[in-house]
Coordinates of C-alpha atoms in Angstrom, one line a residue:
Chain A
M1 CA -30.3 18.7 16.9
T2 CA -29.2 16.5 14.0
V3 CA -31.5 15.7 11.1
L4 CA -30.9 12.3 9.6
N5 CA -32.5 10.7 6.5
V6 CA -32.9 7.1 7.4
N7 CA -34.7 4.8 5.0
G8 CA -36.3 7.8 3.2
K9 CA -37.7 9.4 6.4
Q10 CA -36.3 12.5 8.1
H11 CA -35.6 12.1 11.8
E12 CA -34.7 14.9 14.2
V13 CA -32.3 13.4 16.6
N14 CA -31.4 14.9 20.0
A15 CA -28.0 13.3 20.6
D16 CA -24.4 14.4 20.9
P17 CA -23.1 15.0 17.4
R18 CA -20.1 12.8 18.2
T19 CA -22.4 9.8 18.8
P20 CA -21.8 6.9 16.4
L21 CA -24.8 6.3 14.2
L22 CA -25.3 2.7 15.5
Y23 CA -26.4 3.9 18.9
V24 CA -28.8 6.5 17.5
L25 CA -30.4 3.8 15.2
R26 CA -30.9 1.4 18.0
N27 CA -31.6 3.6 21.0
D28 CA -33.3 6.7 19.5
L29 CA -34.9 5.4 16.3
A30 CA -35.7 1.8 17.4
L31 CA -34.2 0.4 14.2
N32 CA -32.6 -2.7 15.7
A33 CA -31.4 -4.5 12.6
A34 CA -27.8 -3.2 12.8
K35 CA -25.9 -5.0 15.6
F36 CA -23.2 -4.0 18.0
G37 CA -20.4 -6.4 17.5
C38 CA -17.0 -4.9 18.4
G39 CA -17.7 -1.2 18.4
L40 CA -14.3 -0.7 16.6
G41 CA -15.1 -1.1 12.9
Q42 CA -13.5 -4.5 12.8
C43 CA -16.3 -7.0 12.4
G44 CA -19.1 -5.5 10.2
A45 CA -22.2 -6.5 12.3
C46 CA -23.2 -2.8 12.3
T47 CA -22.9 -2.3 8.5
V48 CA -25.4 0.1 7.0
L49 CA -25.4 2.0 3.7
V50 CA -24.6 5.7 3.5
D51 CA -25.0 7.2 0.0
H52 CA -25.0 3.6 -1.4
N53 CA -21.6 2.7 0.3
P54 CA -21.4 0.1 3.1
V55 CA -20.1 1.8 6.3
F56 CA -19.5 0.7 9.9
S57 CA -22.1 2.6 11.8
C58 CA -20.3 2.0 15.1
V59 CA -17.5 4.3 14.1
T60 CA -19.4 6.9 12.0
P61 CA -20.5 9.9 14.1
I62 CA -23.9 11.4 13.3
A63 CA -22.2 14.7 12.7
A64 CA -20.9 13.3 9.5
L65 CA -24.3 12.2 8.2
E66 CA -26.6 15.3 7.9
G67 CA -28.0 15.5 4.4
R68 CA -26.8 12.0 3.5
Y69 CA -28.9 8.9 2.6
I70 CA -28.8 6.2 5.3
R71 CA -30.3 2.8 4.7
T72 CA -30.7 -0.2 7.1
V73 CA -32.0 -3.7 6.7
E74 CA -35.5 -2.3 7.6
D75 CA -35.4 -0.7 4.2
L76 CA -34.8 -4.0 2.3
G77 CA -38.1 -5.5 3.2
S78 CA -40.1 -6.9 6.1
A79 CA -40.8 -10.3 7.7
D80 CA -44.0 -10.4 5.6
K81 CA -42.5 -9.0 2.5
P82 CA -38.8 -9.8 2.4
G83 CA -36.8 -8.2 -0.3
P84 CA -34.6 -10.2 -2.7
V85 CA -31.5 -10.1 -0.6
Q86 CA -33.5 -11.2 2.5
R87 CA -35.3 -13.9 0.5
A88 CA -32.0 -15.2 -0.8
F89 CA -30.5 -15.4 2.7
I90 CA -33.6 -17.3 4.0
E91 CA -33.7 -19.7 1.0
E92 CA -30.0 -20.5 1.4
Q93 CA -30.4 -20.7 5.2
A94 CA -27.3 -18.5 5.4
A95 CA -27.7 -17.8 9.1
Q96 CA -26.4 -19.9 12.0
C97 CA -26.6 -17.6 15.0
G98 CA -27.6 -14.8 12.7
Y99 CA -25.9 -11.9 14.5
C100 CA -23.7 -11.0 11.5
I101 CA -26.4 -11.4 8.9
P102 CA -27.9 -7.8 8.9
G103 CA -24.4 -6.4 8.2
M104 CA -23.8 -9.1 5.6
M105 CA -27.1 -8.3 3.9
M106 CA -26.3 -4.6 3.7
R107 CA -22.9 -5.2 2.3
A108 CA -24.3 -7.7 -0.3
Q109 CA -27.0 -5.1 -1.2
A110 CA -24.3 -2.4 -1.8
L111 CA -22.3 -4.9 -4.0
L112 CA -25.4 -5.9 -6.1
E113 CA -26.4 -2.3 -6.7
K114 CA -23.0 -1.7 -8.3
N115 CA -22.6 -5.1 -9.9
A116 CA -25.7 -7.1 -10.9
A117 CA -23.9 -10.4 -11.6
P118 CA -20.7 -10.6 -9.4
S119 CA -18.3 -13.5 -9.7
D120 CA -17.3 -15.6 -6.8
A121 CA -14.0 -13.7 -6.5
Q122 CA -15.8 -10.3 -6.5
I123 CA -18.2 -11.4 -3.8
R124 CA -15.4 -12.7 -1.6
E125 CA -13.5 -9.5 -2.0
A126 CA -16.5 -7.3 -1.3
M127 CA -17.7 -9.3 1.7
A128 CA -14.3 -9.7 3.2
P129 CA -14.7 -6.9 5.8
N130 CA -17.6 -8.6 7.5
L131 CA -16.9 -11.5 9.8
C132 CA -19.0 -14.6 10.6
R133 CA -17.8 -16.7 13.6
C134 CA -20.2 -19.5 13.0
G135 CA -18.7 -20.5 9.6
T136 CA -21.6 -19.9 7.3
Q137 CA -19.5 -18.2 4.7
M138 CA -20.1 -20.7 2.0
R139 CA -23.9 -20.3 2.5
I140 CA -23.5 -16.5 2.5
L141 CA -21.6 -16.8 -0.8
R142 CA -24.5 -18.8 -2.3
A143 CA -27.0 -16.4 -0.9
V144 CA -25.4 -13.5 -2.6
H145 CA -25.3 -15.3 -5.9
R146 CA -29.0 -16.2 -5.4
A147 CA -29.8 -12.6 -4.4
A148 CA -28.2 -11.4 -7.7
K149 CA -30.5 -13.6 -9.7
L150 CA -33.6 -12.6 -7.6
M151 CA -32.9 -8.9 -8.1
T152 CA -32.4 -9.3 -11.8
V153 CA -35.7 -11.2 -12.1
E154 CA -37.5 -8.6 -10.0
L155 CA -36.0 -5.8 -12.0
Q156 CA -37.0 -7.5 -15.3
G157 CA -40.5 -8.2 -13.9
T158 CA -41.0 -4.5 -13.0
E159 CA -39.8 -3.4 -16.4
A160 CA -42.1 -5.8 -18.1
K161 CA -45.1 -4.5 -16.2
G162 CA -44.1 -0.9 -16.8
Chain B
M1 CA 32.4 29.5 -44.2
L2 CA 29.1 29.1 -42.3
G3 CA 28.4 26.1 -44.6
R4 CA 31.7 24.5 -43.7
T5 CA 31.1 25.0 -40.0
L6 CA 27.6 23.5 -40.3
L7 CA 29.0 20.6 -42.3
G8 CA 31.7 20.1 -39.7
L9 CA 29.1 20.1 -36.9
A10 CA 26.9 17.6 -38.8
I11 CA 29.8 15.3 -39.3
A12 CA 30.8 15.6 -35.6
L13 CA 27.2 14.8 -34.5
I14 CA 27.0 11.8 -36.8
L15 CA 30.3 10.5 -35.5
A16 CA 29.2 11.1 -31.9
F17 CA 25.9 9.3 -32.5
G18 CA 27.8 6.5 -34.3
A19 CA 30.2 6.2 -31.4
F20 CA 27.2 6.1 -28.9
F21 CA 25.4 3.6 -31.1
A22 CA 28.5 1.3 -31.2
W23 CA 29.0 1.8 -27.4
Q24 CA 25.5 0.9 -26.6
W25 CA 25.3 -2.1 -28.9
R26 CA 24.8 -5.4 -27.1
G27 CA 24.5 -8.7 -28.9
E28 CA 22.0 -11.4 -28.2
L29 CA 23.3 -14.1 -25.9
A30 CA 22.6 -17.6 -27.0
P31 CA 19.5 -19.3 -25.5
T32 CA 20.2 -22.2 -23.1
T33 CA 18.3 -24.9 -21.5
T34 CA 18.7 -25.2 -17.7
S35 CA 17.3 -28.0 -15.5
A36 CA 15.9 -27.1 -12.2
H37 CA 17.7 -30.1 -10.8
A38 CA 21.1 -28.5 -11.7
F39 CA 21.1 -26.2 -8.7
D40 CA 22.4 -26.8 -5.2
P41 CA 19.4 -26.5 -2.7
G42 CA 21.6 -24.4 -0.4
I43 CA 22.3 -21.9 -3.1
V44 CA 18.5 -21.8 -4.0
T45 CA 17.7 -21.1 -0.3
K46 CA 20.2 -18.2 -0.3
G47 CA 18.7 -16.9 -3.5
A48 CA 15.2 -17.1 -1.9
Q49 CA 16.4 -14.9 1.0
L50 CA 18.0 -12.4 -1.4
A51 CA 14.8 -12.3 -3.6
A52 CA 12.8 -11.5 -0.4
I53 CA 15.1 -8.7 0.5
G54 CA 15.0 -7.5 -3.1
E55 CA 11.2 -7.5 -3.1
C56 CA 11.4 -9.1 -6.6
A57 CA 7.9 -10.5 -6.2
V58 CA 6.3 -7.1 -5.6
C59 CA 7.0 -5.6 -9.1
H60 CA 7.1 -9.0 -10.9
T61 CA 3.7 -10.1 -9.8
R62 CA 0.3 -8.6 -10.8
A63 CA -2.5 -8.4 -8.3
G64 CA -4.0 -11.9 -8.0
G65 CA -1.5 -13.3 -10.4
K66 CA 1.1 -16.0 -10.1
S67 CA 4.3 -15.1 -8.3
F68 CA 7.1 -13.7 -10.6
A69 CA 5.0 -14.0 -13.7
G70 CA 5.0 -10.2 -14.2
G71 CA 2.3 -7.7 -15.0
F72 CA 2.5 -5.3 -12.1
P73 CA 2.2 -1.7 -13.4
V74 CA 5.1 0.4 -12.1
Q75 CA 4.0 4.1 -12.3
T76 CA 6.8 6.5 -13.4
P77 CA 6.6 10.2 -14.4
F78 CA 7.2 9.0 -18.0
G79 CA 4.5 6.4 -18.2
V80 CA 3.9 2.8 -17.0
V81 CA 6.4 0.0 -17.1
Y82 CA 5.1 -3.5 -16.4
G83 CA 7.1 -5.9 -14.3
T84 CA 8.2 -8.8 -16.6
N85 CA 7.8 -12.5 -16.4
I86 CA 10.9 -13.8 -14.6
T87 CA 9.7 -17.4 -14.2
P88 CA 11.7 -20.0 -16.1
D89 CA 9.1 -20.3 -18.9
R90 CA 11.1 -20.5 -22.2
D91 CA 8.8 -18.4 -24.4
T92 CA 7.4 -15.7 -22.1
G93 CA 9.8 -15.8 -19.1
I94 CA 13.6 -16.2 -18.7
G95 CA 13.7 -19.9 -19.2
A96 CA 16.2 -19.5 -22.1
W97 CA 18.5 -17.1 -20.2
S98 CA 21.9 -18.4 -19.3
E99 CA 23.4 -17.2 -16.0
E100 CA 25.7 -14.9 -18.1
A101 CA 22.6 -13.3 -19.6
F102 CA 21.0 -12.9 -16.2
R103 CA 24.2 -11.4 -14.8
R104 CA 24.3 -8.9 -17.7
A105 CA 20.7 -7.8 -17.0
M106 CA 21.5 -7.3 -13.3
R107 CA 24.8 -5.5 -13.9
E108 CA 24.2 -3.6 -17.1
G109 CA 20.4 -3.5 -17.6
V110 CA 20.5 -5.4 -20.9
A111 CA 18.1 -8.3 -21.7
R112 CA 19.3 -11.6 -23.2
D113 CA 18.3 -10.5 -26.7
G114 CA 20.4 -7.4 -26.4
T115 CA 17.7 -4.8 -25.8
H116 CA 18.3 -2.2 -23.1
L117 CA 16.0 -2.4 -20.1
Y118 CA 14.3 0.7 -18.6
P119 CA 15.6 1.7 -15.2
A120 CA 12.3 1.0 -13.5
F121 CA 14.2 -2.3 -13.1
P122 CA 16.7 -1.0 -10.6
Y123 CA 19.9 -2.3 -12.1
D124 CA 21.6 0.9 -10.8
H125 CA 21.3 -0.9 -7.5
F126 CA 21.6 -4.6 -8.6
T127 CA 24.9 -3.8 -10.3
K128 CA 26.4 -3.7 -6.8
L129 CA 25.7 -7.5 -6.2
T130 CA 28.5 -10.0 -5.9
D131 CA 28.8 -12.7 -8.5
G132 CA 27.9 -15.3 -5.9
D133 CA 24.6 -13.5 -5.0
I134 CA 23.6 -13.0 -8.6
S135 CA 24.2 -16.8 -9.1
A136 CA 22.0 -17.5 -6.1
L137 CA 19.2 -15.3 -7.4
Y138 CA 19.5 -17.0 -10.7
A139 CA 19.3 -20.5 -9.1
F140 CA 16.2 -19.4 -7.1
L141 CA 14.4 -18.0 -10.1
M142 CA 15.3 -20.9 -12.4
T143 CA 13.8 -23.4 -9.8
R144 CA 10.4 -21.6 -9.7
A145 CA 7.4 -23.1 -11.5
P146 CA 7.4 -21.8 -15.1
V147 CA 4.3 -19.7 -15.9
A148 CA 3.3 -18.9 -19.5
Q149 CA 2.2 -15.3 -19.3
A150 CA 3.1 -12.8 -22.0
N151 CA 4.8 -9.6 -21.0
R152 CA 3.0 -6.3 -21.4
Q153 CA 4.8 -3.6 -23.4
P154 CA 5.7 -0.4 -21.5
Q155 CA 3.3 2.5 -22.0
L156 CA 5.9 5.3 -22.2
D157 CA 5.6 8.8 -23.6
F158 CA 7.2 9.4 -27.1
P159 CA 10.2 9.3 -27.7
L160 CA 11.1 7.3 -24.6
N161 CA 9.3 4.3 -26.1
F162 CA 12.5 3.9 -28.1
R163 CA 14.8 1.7 -26.1
I164 CA 17.9 3.5 -27.2
F165 CA 16.9 6.1 -24.6
A166 CA 17.4 3.5 -21.9
A167 CA 21.0 3.1 -23.2
G168 CA 21.5 6.9 -23.0
W169 CA 20.2 6.8 -19.4
Q170 CA 22.7 4.1 -18.6
L171 CA 25.5 6.1 -20.2
L172 CA 24.6 9.1 -18.0
F173 CA 23.6 7.5 -14.7
L174 CA 24.7 3.8 -14.4
T175 CA 27.9 3.3 -12.4
K176 CA 28.6 -0.4 -12.9
G177 CA 30.4 -2.7 -10.4
P178 CA 30.0 -4.5 -7.1
Y179 CA 29.7 -2.8 -3.7
R180 CA 33.1 -2.0 -2.1
N181 CA 33.3 -2.4 1.7
D182 CA 34.0 0.7 3.7
P183 CA 37.0 -0.3 5.9
S184 CA 36.2 2.3 8.5
Q185 CA 32.9 0.5 9.4
N186 CA 32.3 -2.9 11.0
A187 CA 31.1 -6.0 9.2
T188 CA 27.5 -5.6 10.2
W189 CA 27.3 -2.0 8.9
N190 CA 29.0 -3.1 5.6
R191 CA 26.6 -6.1 5.2
G192 CA 23.7 -3.7 5.7
A193 CA 25.1 -1.1 3.3
Y194 CA 25.6 -3.9 0.7
L195 CA 22.0 -5.1 1.1
V196 CA 20.4 -1.6 1.2
E197 CA 22.3 -0.1 -1.7
G198 CA 22.3 -3.3 -3.7
V199 CA 19.6 -5.9 -3.8
G200 CA 17.3 -4.0 -1.3
H201 CA 17.3 -0.9 -3.6
C202 CA 15.7 1.2 -0.8
G203 CA 16.8 4.4 -2.5
A204 CA 14.6 3.6 -5.5
C205 CA 11.7 4.9 -3.4
H206 CA 13.4 6.8 -0.6
T207 CA 15.8 9.0 -2.7
P208 CA 14.5 11.9 -4.7
R209 CA 15.0 11.6 -8.5
N210 CA 16.1 14.2 -11.1
A211 CA 14.2 15.2 -14.2
L212 CA 15.4 12.2 -16.1
G213 CA 14.3 9.8 -13.4
A214 CA 17.8 9.0 -11.9
E215 CA 18.4 9.2 -8.1
R216 CA 20.2 12.3 -6.9
P217 CA 23.2 10.8 -5.2
K218 CA 23.9 14.0 -3.2
E219 CA 20.4 13.8 -1.7
A220 CA 20.5 10.1 -0.9
F221 CA 17.5 9.0 1.2
G222 CA 16.1 12.5 1.2
G223 CA 12.6 11.1 0.6
G224 CA 10.7 10.2 -2.6
V225 CA 7.5 8.8 -3.9
S226 CA 6.2 5.2 -4.3
E227 CA 2.9 4.1 -5.9
G228 CA 1.3 7.4 -5.0
W229 CA 2.6 7.3 -1.4
D230 CA 5.1 9.6 0.2
A231 CA 8.3 7.6 0.9
P232 CA 9.7 9.4 3.9
A233 CA 13.2 10.7 4.2
L234 CA 15.6 8.3 5.9
N235 CA 18.4 10.8 6.3
A236 CA 18.8 13.6 8.8
S237 CA 15.5 15.1 7.7
S238 CA 13.5 12.0 8.7
P239 CA 10.1 13.2 9.9
A240 CA 9.8 10.5 12.6
P241 CA 9.0 12.2 15.9
V242 CA 11.2 9.8 17.9
P243 CA 14.5 9.3 16.0
W244 CA 14.8 5.7 14.7
T245 CA 17.2 3.4 16.4
A246 CA 18.6 0.1 15.1
D247 CA 16.4 -1.8 17.5
Q248 CA 13.2 0.0 16.4
L249 CA 14.1 -0.4 12.7
T250 CA 14.8 -4.1 13.3
A251 CA 11.4 -4.6 14.9
Y252 CA 9.7 -2.6 12.2
L253 CA 11.3 -4.4 9.3
K254 CA 11.0 -7.8 10.8
T255 CA 7.5 -7.7 12.2
G256 CA 5.9 -4.6 10.6
F257 CA 5.5 -2.9 13.9
A258 CA 7.7 -0.7 16.1
D259 CA 6.2 0.6 19.4
Q260 CA 7.6 4.1 18.9
H261 CA 6.6 4.4 15.3
G262 CA 3.6 2.2 14.5
I263 CA 2.9 -0.3 11.8
A264 CA 4.1 -0.6 8.2
S265 CA 1.4 0.4 5.7
G266 CA 1.1 1.3 2.0
P267 CA 4.0 0.1 -0.2
M268 CA 6.0 -0.8 3.0
H269 CA 3.5 -3.5 3.8
P270 CA 4.7 -5.9 1.1
V271 CA 8.3 -5.0 1.9
V272 CA 8.1 -6.1 5.6
A273 CA 6.0 -9.1 4.6
N274 CA 9.0 -10.1 2.4
L275 CA 11.6 -9.2 5.0
A276 CA 10.0 -11.7 7.4
K277 CA 11.6 -14.3 5.2
A278 CA 15.1 -12.8 5.4
S279 CA 17.5 -13.9 8.2
D280 CA 17.5 -12.0 11.5
A281 CA 21.2 -11.1 10.9
D282 CA 20.5 -9.5 7.6
V283 CA 17.5 -7.5 8.9
R284 CA 19.6 -6.4 11.8
A285 CA 22.4 -5.4 9.4
I286 CA 20.0 -3.3 7.3
A287 CA 18.7 -1.6 10.4
T288 CA 22.3 -0.9 11.6
Y289 CA 23.2 0.7 8.3
V290 CA 20.0 2.9 8.1
A291 CA 20.3 3.8 11.8
S292 CA 23.7 5.3 11.1
F293 CA 22.3 8.1 9.0
I294 CA 18.6 8.5 10.0
G295 CA 17.5 11.4 12.2
P296 CA 19.7 13.9 14.0
R297 CA 23.4 13.0 13.9
N298 CA 24.3 14.4 17.3
A299 CA 23.6 12.1 20.3
A300 CA 22.5 15.0 22.5
D301 CA 20.0 16.2 19.8
R302 CA 18.7 12.7 19.4
Q303 CA 18.1 12.4 23.1
R304 CA 16.5 15.8 23.3
Q305 CA 14.1 15.0 20.4
T306 CA 13.2 11.6 21.8
E307 CA 12.3 13.0 25.2
A308 CA 10.4 16.0 23.8
S309 CA 8.4 13.7 21.4
L310 CA 7.5 11.2 24.1
A311 CA 6.5 14.0 26.5
F312 CA 4.3 15.6 23.8
A313 CA 2.7 12.2 23.0
K314 CA 2.0 11.7 26.7
Q315 CA 0.5 15.2 27.0
R316 CA -1.8 14.7 23.9
A317 CA -2.8 11.2 24.8
V318 CA -6.6 10.8 25.1
S319 CA -7.0 8.9 28.4
V320 CA -10.1 7.4 29.7
N321 CA -10.4 10.1 32.3
D322 CA -10.4 12.8 29.7
L323 CA -13.3 11.2 27.9
A324 CA -16.8 12.4 28.0
R325 CA -19.3 9.6 27.7
T326 CA -21.6 10.1 24.8
T327 CA -24.6 7.8 24.3
T328 CA -22.3 4.9 24.7
G329 CA -19.1 5.9 22.9
V330 CA -16.2 7.9 24.3
A331 CA -14.8 11.2 23.1
P332 CA -12.4 13.9 24.1
A333 CA -14.4 16.2 26.2
D334 CA -13.4 19.6 24.9
D335 CA -13.0 19.9 21.2
R336 CA -16.1 20.9 19.3
S337 CA -14.5 21.8 16.0
A338 CA -15.8 19.9 12.9
G339 CA -12.6 17.8 12.9
G340 CA -12.6 17.3 16.6
V341 CA -16.2 16.0 16.6
L342 CA -15.4 13.6 13.8
F343 CA -12.3 12.4 15.6
A344 CA -14.2 11.7 18.7
G345 CA -16.9 9.7 17.0
A346 CA -14.8 7.9 14.4
C347 CA -11.3 7.6 15.8
A348 CA -11.0 8.0 19.5
N349 CA -12.4 4.6 20.5
C350 CA -9.3 2.9 19.1
H351 CA -6.8 5.7 19.2
R352 CA -7.3 6.7 22.9
S353 CA -4.4 5.5 25.1
G354 CA -4.8 1.9 26.1
G355 CA -7.9 1.8 24.0
G356 CA -10.0 -0.4 21.9
L357 CA -8.1 -3.0 19.9
P358 CA -7.3 -6.1 21.8
A359 CA -4.7 -7.6 19.4
S360 CA -2.9 -4.6 18.0
R361 CA -3.0 -1.4 20.0
P362 CA -2.4 1.7 17.9
I363 CA 0.5 3.8 18.9
A364 CA 0.0 7.4 20.1
L365 CA -0.8 9.4 17.0
A366 CA 1.7 12.0 18.1
L367 CA 4.4 9.4 17.4
S368 CA 3.1 8.7 13.9
T369 CA 5.3 9.6 10.9
P370 CA 2.4 10.2 8.5
V371 CA 0.9 12.7 11.1
N372 CA 4.3 14.5 11.5
S373 CA 5.4 14.4 7.9
S374 CA 5.5 17.7 5.9
D375 CA 3.2 16.0 3.3
P376 CA -0.4 14.9 4.2
T377 CA -0.5 12.2 1.5
N378 CA 0.1 9.2 3.7
L379 CA -2.3 10.2 6.5
L380 CA -5.0 10.9 3.9
R381 CA -4.5 7.5 2.2
I382 CA -4.7 5.8 5.6
I383 CA -7.9 7.6 6.6
A384 CA -9.5 7.1 3.2
D385 CA -8.6 3.4 2.6
G386 CA -7.6 2.1 6.0
I387 CA -5.0 -0.5 6.7
H388 CA -5.6 -4.1 5.8
P389 CA -3.6 -7.3 6.0
A390 CA -2.9 -9.2 2.8
P391 CA -5.9 -11.4 1.6
G392 CA -6.1 -14.5 3.8
K393 CA -3.4 -13.2 6.3
S394 CA -3.9 -11.9 9.8
G395 CA -2.6 -8.4 10.8
P396 CA -3.7 -5.0 12.1
I397 CA -6.9 -3.6 10.6
M398 CA -8.1 -0.1 10.4
P399 CA -11.3 0.5 8.5
G400 CA -11.1 3.0 5.6
F401 CA -13.4 6.0 6.0
S402 CA -14.0 6.9 2.3
G403 CA -17.6 5.7 2.4
A404 CA -18.5 7.0 5.8
L405 CA -16.9 10.5 5.5
T406 CA -17.2 12.9 2.6
D407 CA -13.9 14.4 1.2
P408 CA -14.5 17.8 3.0
Q409 CA -15.0 15.8 6.3
I410 CA -11.8 13.8 5.7
V411 CA -9.9 17.1 5.1
A412 CA -11.3 18.6 8.4
L413 CA -10.3 15.4 10.2
A414 CA -6.8 15.4 8.8
D415 CA -6.4 19.1 9.7
Y416 CA -7.6 18.4 13.3
V417 CA -5.2 15.4 13.7
R418 CA -2.3 17.5 12.4
A419 CA -3.1 20.4 14.7
H420 CA -3.7 18.1 17.7
Y421 CA -1.0 15.5 17.3
S422 CA 1.9 17.2 15.7
R423 CA 4.1 20.1 16.7
G424 CA 4.6 20.8 12.9
Q425 CA 2.9 23.6 11.0
A426 CA -0.6 23.1 9.7
W427 CA -0.8 21.5 6.3
P428 CA -1.8 24.2 3.8
N429 CA -2.8 21.8 1.0
I430 CA -4.9 19.0 2.4
A431 CA -7.9 19.4 0.1
A432 CA -5.7 19.6 -3.0
T433 CA -3.7 16.6 -1.9
L434 CA -6.8 14.6 -1.4
A435 CA -8.2 15.7 -4.8
A436 CA -4.9 14.5 -6.4
I437 CA -5.2 11.1 -4.6
R438 CA -8.8 10.7 -5.8
S439 CA -7.7 11.3 -9.4
N440 CA -4.8 8.8 -9.2
P441 CA -5.9 5.6 -7.5
T442 CA -3.0 3.3 -6.9
P443 CA -3.0 -0.3 -8.0
A444 CA -3.4 -2.9 -5.4
M445 CA -0.1 -4.2 -4.1
E446 CA -0.2 -7.7 -2.6
A447 CA 2.1 -9.1 -0.1
P448 CA 3.3 -12.6 -1.2

C-alpha cells in the first residue's frame, strides 16, 4: 500500500511500488489530464509537479513519492473555473491536437511559480523538454507570457481584497 | 657575525629576485592592423580544424555568448579565470595582436602587452605547436567577426592575483618548444601524439595536477577533474570495463558514441561536438595514440578483460523475459531493495537490453565507465541532470531525475546500479559526493 498526496488529497494506492506514477494517476485515481506519450521520459506529455518541480510521471515510480506533494492539471482549475495558466492557453488557442498541452501547462505552472515574469529566452529554456508535434510552440510561448500576466493580476487582486 | 650572515642572505635574495624579475620581463609588442583579406583561405580552413581539435571555443565562449568572445568561467583550485575575448576586436579582443605576439602567447604564455598569462590557458601544451600551425590558428581567429566584449578579470586568491606568480609558474613548469617526433613510432602515432599533447591538450583534464596546479608528468593521463566532473584515467588504470581500442576511440571522438562504451556526456560533449569538424585522419591519429597507452598493456590481459566484461554485461542484462509486468511498465522481477525498486520504475524501461529508445539505444550499464569508475561523481551527475543535446541540436536524451527523486533516493539508486552493474567494490561515499555536487553546481557548457 502506497499513500500518495495528489492535489492536496491523500490516496491509498494498491499498486506495485515500481509502477510509474502516470499509470496510477490514470488507472487508479481517474486523473486523466497527464498523458502517455512515449513512456520513456522523452516527450513531456506526462509532466506533473512533485514538490513544485516538473517531472516525467511515466518514469517516476510511486515508491519515490510517499510524503511528497504531487499536482496535476486537475489542480490548476476546472472547465467551469479555469485557472490562469488554463485561461491563458485557451485565450491564445495554444492547442492544435492538444495532447501535449497538459504537460505544457504543468511545466509552465512550475516556471511561473519560480519566476513571475520570465523572458522569452527563459520560457524557451524552461519549456524545452516538452515536445509539440503540431507546431504550436509560438502560441504556447505567448500563452506562457499571458499566464504570467494573469497570475500577477490574480495575485494582486487577492492581496487587494485581503 | 650573525648580522653579516643575514646581510649576505638579504643581498643574495635581492639579487635572486632581481635576476628572476629580469628573466621574466617581457616587453610590449607593437600593435598592428591586420586585414581579414590578408589570409589564404586554405590556411584559414586548416586553422579552423586546429581550433576545433583545440576546443578553443569551449573556454573562450560564455554560455549563450558569441563564439570566441570570452567570458567562460574556468574553475581552478585557486579561483576562477575567465576565458578571454580572442575575436579580432581591437579594443577588447586580439585585433591589435601581430602574429609574433600571438606566437609568443601560445609558446610562452605572455600577452601582447607583456603580462604573463595564467596557465588556465594551456600554453604548456600549445608551446608544442609548429610555427605553421600557430600561423593557421592566427589566420583563423583574425578572420572571425570582431566582437566588442570586455574581458572579466580573474578572481584568484591572494597573492596569486599578482601576475608575477604566473611567471614563477612558467619558470618551474613550462618546457618550451615544439613537439619532437618519436622515430620509433609510425607517422599516424606521431600525428596523434602531436595533436593530443599539443593543441588538443587532453592532459589538461585527464592528467592529475600537483599542489601548484601543474600536470604531474610521471602520472600522465592518470585521471583528473574537469568542471566538477571526474576526467577518467586514459592510461593503464583506465576504468573502462572493455579496454578501449583505436576503432572504439575513433567512433567515440568522431560521433560521440561507441557501442562498447556509450555516449560522450559532461565536458566531453562539447569536445566531441568540436571534433566532428576535424578531419577523419586526425581523429584516427588521436585515437591511435591514445589506444597505445590506455588499458592493460599486455594483449592477453586485454583479451581476457574484454571477454570477462562482455560476459558480465550479458549476464546482468535485463531482458524482456526477466521482466515482471507491473501495471503497464516493466521491471526486473526479483530485486525489492529501495534502489532496485527505483531502478525498475525509473530506469529499466530504457536500460533493459534492446529496450525503449528507438533512436539511440543505451549500452548495457555494465559497460559504462561512470558505473565502473572508482568515483561516483559522473554517474551521480548523469542521474541528477540527465544527458541533453546542445540547444537546437539533435542527440541522445536522458531525463535528469533531480526533481523526481530526492537526494537519498538518488544515493540508493546509484548504490544499486554500482552493486548490480559493476564488479568493482561498493562506493563508500555516494551521499557525501552528491552533497559536494549540490554545493558546487557547474556552469553550463555549450557545444558550438
